[in-house]
Tab-separated table of N, CA and C in Angstrom:
chain	number	residue	atom	x	y	z
A	1	MET	N	3.894	52.911	83.527
A	1	MET	CA	3.628	51.518	83.272
A	1	MET	C	4.953	50.821	83.003
A	2	SER	N	5.391	50.068	83.941
A	2	SER	CA	6.710	49.448	83.832
A	2	SER	C	6.781	48.346	82.783
A	3	TYR	N	5.652	47.796	82.365
A	3	TYR	CA	5.692	46.723	81.385
A	3	TYR	C	5.874	47.240	79.954
A	4	LEU	N	5.719	48.550	79.753
A	4	LEU	CA	5.934	49.125	78.434
A	4	LEU	C	7.406	49.443	78.241
A	5	LYS	N	7.917	49.152	77.074
A	5	LYS	CA	9.299	49.460	76.749
A	5	LYS	C	9.324	50.355	75.537
A	6	THR	N	10.347	51.144	75.441
A	6	THR	CA	10.509	52.038	74.311
A	6	THR	C	11.379	51.357	73.270
A	7	LEU	N	10.882	51.303	72.055
A	7	LEU	CA	11.661	50.737	70.955
A	7	LEU	C	12.457	51.841	70.281
A	8	THR	N	13.606	51.482	69.810
A	8	THR	CA	14.407	52.402	69.023
A	8	THR	C	14.199	52.049	67.567
A	9	ALA	N	13.887	53.037	66.761
A	9	ALA	CA	13.682	52.796	65.334
A	9	ALA	C	14.975	52.255	64.724
A	10	VAL	N	14.814	51.286	63.838
A	10	VAL	CA	15.959	50.704	63.143
A	10	VAL	C	16.281	51.577	61.939
A	11	ASP	N	17.515	52.029	61.855
A	11	ASP	CA	17.953	52.868	60.740
A	11	ASP	C	18.171	51.996	59.509
A	12	HIS	N	17.550	52.358	58.411
A	12	HIS	CA	17.649	51.577	57.175
A	12	HIS	C	19.099	51.403	56.742
A	13	ALA	N	19.899	52.433	56.873
A	13	ALA	CA	21.300	52.383	56.434
A	13	ALA	C	22.139	51.391	57.238
A	14	SER	N	21.791	51.198	58.506
A	14	SER	CA	22.583	50.286	59.337
A	14	SER	C	21.905	48.936	59.570
A	15	ALA	N	20.716	48.748	59.029
A	15	ALA	CA	20.000	47.474	59.196
A	15	ALA	C	20.756	46.348	58.483
A	16	GLN	N	20.634	45.149	59.031
A	16	GLN	CA	21.305	43.983	58.446
A	16	GLN	C	20.351	42.808	58.393
A	17	GLY	N	20.667	41.873	57.520
A	17	GLY	CA	19.915	40.623	57.444
A	17	GLY	C	18.458	40.826	57.095
A	18	LEU	N	17.597	40.121	57.837
A	18	LEU	CA	16.165	40.151	57.574
A	18	LEU	C	15.590	41.560	57.761
A	19	GLN	N	16.091	42.304	58.741
A	19	GLN	CA	15.610	43.672	58.935
A	19	GLN	C	15.862	44.511	57.685
A	20	LYS	N	17.045	44.389	57.105
A	20	LYS	CA	17.387	45.139	55.892
A	20	LYS	C	16.490	44.727	54.732
A	21	GLU	N	16.281	43.427	54.567
A	21	GLU	CA	15.412	42.932	53.485
A	21	GLU	C	14.002	43.487	53.612
A	22	LEU	N	13.460	43.465	54.826
A	22	LEU	CA	12.098	43.954	55.045
A	22	LEU	C	11.989	45.456	54.811
A	23	LEU	N	12.987	46.206	55.268
A	23	LEU	CA	12.960	47.646	55.046
A	23	LEU	C	13.132	47.985	53.568
A	24	ASP	N	13.933	47.206	52.858
A	24	ASP	CA	14.060	47.387	51.400
A	24	ASP	C	12.715	47.161	50.717
A	25	THR	N	12.019	46.095	51.115
A	25	THR	CA	10.707	45.782	50.556
A	25	THR	C	9.723	46.916	50.849
A	26	ALA	N	9.733	47.390	52.087
A	26	ALA	CA	8.835	48.479	52.470
A	26	ALA	C	9.113	49.725	51.639
A	27	LYS	N	10.376	50.037	51.448
A	27	LYS	CA	10.731	51.228	50.667
A	27	LYS	C	10.271	51.092	49.221
A	28	LYS	N	10.354	49.889	48.670
A	28	LYS	CA	9.875	49.666	47.301
A	28	LYS	C	8.356	49.839	47.225
A	29	GLN	N	7.657	49.411	48.262
A	29	GLN	CA	6.195	49.477	48.250
A	29	GLN	C	5.663	50.896	48.385
A	30	VAL	N	6.245	51.677	49.294
A	30	VAL	CA	5.680	53.000	49.568
A	30	VAL	C	6.605	54.163	49.226
A	31	GLY	N	7.830	53.882	48.832
A	31	GLY	CA	8.749	54.933	48.399
A	31	GLY	C	9.615	55.527	49.498
A	32	PHE	N	9.351	55.173	50.733
A	32	PHE	CA	10.149	55.650	51.872
A	32	PHE	C	9.926	54.679	53.027
A	33	ILE	N	10.627	54.882	54.124
A	33	ILE	CA	10.455	54.031	55.308
A	33	ILE	C	9.656	54.805	56.353
A	34	PRO	N	8.369	54.481	56.525
A	34	PRO	CA	7.590	55.144	57.585
A	34	PRO	C	8.163	54.807	58.967
A	35	ASN	N	8.053	55.726	59.895
A	35	ASN	CA	8.550	55.492	61.261
A	35	ASN	C	7.935	54.240	61.868
A	36	MET	N	6.671	54.000	61.578
A	36	MET	CA	6.010	52.807	62.106
A	36	MET	C	6.746	51.544	61.669
A	37	TYR	N	7.162	51.492	60.401
A	37	TYR	CA	7.885	50.333	59.884
A	37	TYR	C	9.249	50.199	60.550
A	38	ALA	N	9.940	51.327	60.730
A	38	ALA	CA	11.263	51.314	61.347
A	38	ALA	C	11.202	50.793	62.782
A	39	ASN	N	10.073	50.977	63.433
A	39	ASN	CA	9.898	50.436	64.780
A	39	ASN	C	9.407	48.992	64.750
A	40	MET	N	8.509	48.682	63.830
A	40	MET	CA	7.970	47.323	63.739
A	40	MET	C	9.058	46.302	63.415
A	41	VAL	N	10.090	46.725	62.662
A	41	VAL	CA	11.120	45.792	62.225
A	41	VAL	C	12.013	45.326	63.381
A	42	ASN	N	11.851	45.915	64.563
A	42	ASN	CA	12.537	45.381	65.743
A	42	ASN	C	12.148	43.924	65.963
A	43	ALA	N	10.934	43.585	65.590
A	43	ALA	CA	10.455	42.194	65.582
A	43	ALA	C	10.134	41.901	64.119
A	44	PRO	N	11.094	41.405	63.347
A	44	PRO	CA	10.914	41.248	61.900
A	44	PRO	C	9.626	40.528	61.493
A	45	GLY	N	9.183	39.576	62.284
A	45	GLY	CA	7.941	38.873	61.973
A	45	GLY	C	6.734	39.788	61.967
A	46	VAL	N	6.760	40.804	62.815
A	46	VAL	CA	5.650	41.759	62.884
A	46	VAL	C	5.586	42.571	61.591
A	47	LEU	N	6.720	43.133	61.158
A	47	LEU	CA	6.708	43.920	59.932
A	47	LEU	C	6.427	43.045	58.725
A	48	SER	N	6.973	41.841	58.705
A	48	SER	CA	6.720	40.920	57.595
A	48	SER	C	5.231	40.620	57.458
A	49	THR	N	4.588	40.341	58.566
A	49	THR	CA	3.155	40.048	58.568
A	49	THR	C	2.355	41.268	58.136
A	50	TYR	N	2.731	42.440	58.639
A	50	TYR	CA	2.038	43.670	58.278
A	50	TYR	C	2.154	43.941	56.778
A	51	LEU	N	3.365	43.840	56.229
A	51	LEU	CA	3.572	44.093	54.803
A	51	LEU	C	2.795	43.102	53.941
A	52	HIS	N	2.768	41.857	54.381
A	52	HIS	CA	2.015	40.835	53.647
A	52	HIS	C	0.519	41.177	53.652
A	53	GLY	N	0.002	41.500	54.821
A	53	GLY	CA	-1.417	41.845	54.932
A	53	GLY	C	-1.759	43.103	54.152
A	54	TYR	N	-0.894	44.094	54.209
A	54	TYR	CA	-1.136	45.338	53.475
A	54	TYR	C	-1.118	45.078	51.973
A	55	GLY	N	-0.200	44.225	51.533
A	55	GLY	CA	-0.150	43.859	50.117
A	55	GLY	C	-1.428	43.181	49.661
A	56	LEU	N	-1.931	42.253	50.461
A	56	LEU	CA	-3.191	41.580	50.134
A	56	LEU	C	-4.355	42.554	50.125
A	57	PHE	N	-4.365	43.467	51.085
A	57	PHE	CA	-5.412	44.480	51.143
A	57	PHE	C	-5.444	45.303	49.861
A	58	ARG	N	-4.276	45.761	49.419
A	58	ARG	CA	-4.213	46.593	48.218
A	58	ARG	C	-4.698	45.831	46.993
A	59	VAL	N	-4.337	44.559	46.872
A	59	VAL	CA	-4.785	43.755	45.730
A	59	VAL	C	-6.291	43.539	45.797
A	60	THR	N	-6.795	43.206	46.974
A	60	THR	CA	-8.220	42.934	47.155
A	60	THR	C	-9.054	44.180	46.929
A	61	VAL	N	-8.644	45.303	47.495
A	61	VAL	CA	-9.412	46.532	47.377
A	61	VAL	C	-9.446	47.004	45.926
A	62	ARG	N	-8.365	46.851	45.201
A	62	ARG	CA	-8.352	47.271	43.799
A	62	ARG	C	-9.349	46.470	42.962
A	63	ARG	N	-9.702	45.283	43.407
A	63	ARG	CA	-10.645	44.448	42.669
A	63	ARG	C	-12.079	44.622	43.135
A	64	THR	N	-12.293	45.382	44.181
A	64	THR	CA	-13.624	45.588	44.738
A	64	THR	C	-14.288	46.764	44.029
A	65	PRO	N	-15.445	46.558	43.405
A	65	PRO	CA	-16.054	47.634	42.623
A	65	PRO	C	-16.603	48.794	43.455
A	66	PHE	N	-16.997	48.549	44.695
A	66	PHE	CA	-17.644	49.600	45.481
A	66	PHE	C	-16.676	50.490	46.248
A	67	LEU	N	-15.494	50.000	46.533
A	67	LEU	CA	-14.524	50.803	47.267
A	67	LEU	C	-13.134	50.425	46.796
A	68	ARG	N	-12.473	51.361	46.138
A	68	ARG	CA	-11.160	51.083	45.604
A	68	ARG	C	-10.285	52.310	45.808
A	69	ARG	N	-9.120	52.093	46.368
A	69	ARG	CA	-8.199	53.193	46.596
A	69	ARG	C	-7.438	53.455	45.297
A	70	VAL	N	-7.368	54.715	44.936
A	70	VAL	CA	-6.660	55.110	43.724
A	70	VAL	C	-5.509	56.003	44.141
A	71	ASP	N	-4.282	55.552	43.935
A	71	ASP	CA	-3.124	56.364	44.287
A	71	ASP	C	-2.853	57.360	43.176
A	72	GLU	N	-2.729	58.603	43.549
A	72	GLU	CA	-2.430	59.650	42.592
A	72	GLU	C	-1.189	60.390	43.059
A	73	PRO	N	-0.446	60.990	42.115
A	73	PRO	CA	0.743	61.741	42.511
A	73	PRO	C	0.392	62.891	43.448
A	74	GLY	N	1.315	63.233	44.305
A	74	GLY	CA	1.087	64.348	45.217
A	74	GLY	C	0.406	63.921	46.495
A	75	SER	N	-0.103	64.890	47.234
A	75	SER	CA	-0.676	64.597	48.541
A	75	SER	C	-2.161	64.280	48.509
A	76	ILE	N	-2.784	64.402	47.361
A	76	ILE	CA	-4.215	64.132	47.289
A	76	ILE	C	-4.430	62.676	46.901
A	77	ARG	N	-5.269	61.995	47.633
A	77	ARG	CA	-5.599	60.604	47.359
A	77	ARG	C	-7.058	60.541	46.938
A	78	GLY	N	-7.327	59.783	45.914
A	78	GLY	CA	-8.702	59.604	45.483
A	78	GLY	C	-9.222	58.263	45.946
A	79	VAL	N	-10.438	58.228	46.396
A	79	VAL	CA	-11.086	56.973	46.775
A	79	VAL	C	-12.323	56.828	45.907
A	80	ALA	N	-12.337	55.798	45.080
A	80	ALA	CA	-13.458	55.597	44.166
A	80	ALA	C	-14.557	54.819	44.869
A	81	HIS	N	-15.715	55.413	44.949
A	81	HIS	CA	-16.892	54.761	45.518
A	81	HIS	C	-17.891	54.529	44.394
A	82	HIS	N	-18.940	53.778	44.678
A	82	HIS	CA	-19.970	53.548	43.680
A	82	HIS	C	-20.689	54.840	43.287
A	83	ASP	N	-20.602	55.868	44.162
A	83	ASP	CA	-21.273	57.132	43.859
A	83	ASP	C	-20.307	58.245	43.432
A	84	GLY	N	-19.105	57.903	43.051
A	84	GLY	CA	-18.149	58.902	42.566
A	84	GLY	C	-16.823	58.805	43.261
A	85	VAL	N	-15.947	59.757	42.975
A	85	VAL	CA	-14.608	59.781	43.563
A	85	VAL	C	-14.566	60.855	44.639
A	86	HIS	N	-14.067	60.463	45.806
A	86	HIS	CA	-13.930	61.375	46.924
A	86	HIS	C	-12.454	61.629	47.150
A	87	LEU	N	-12.063	62.885	47.253
A	87	LEU	CA	-10.665	63.236	47.444
A	87	LEU	C	-10.401	63.559	48.903
A	88	THR	N	-9.257	63.095	49.397
A	88	THR	CA	-8.825	63.393	50.760
A	88	THR	C	-7.390	63.848	50.715
A	89	ARG	N	-6.960	64.507	51.722
A	89	ARG	CA	-5.550	64.922	51.820
A	89	ARG	C	-4.877	64.104	52.871
C-alpha cells in the first residue's frame, strides 16, 4: 500500500519544543514513554489530543461507581465493578 508511510519514533532525549513538552507530560502521567506515544508525537496535535482525552477518561472513570480503574503497584491491575474487584495482568 503506497499511501502508508512508516513513522520513526521520536526519541525523548533528542525531542525539542512541543514534542519534548508532550513527551515530558506523557512520562509524568504513565512513568515511561510508550512506543505508541513516541510515534504519535510525530504529529504533536495527535498526541496532545490523545493525552487530553486519556486524562479526562481517567478522571471520569474514577468518579463512576459501577466501573472504576484502580492502579496498583506491579503488573496486576484491579478493576472495581459493582459486583467486586476483578484482577487482570
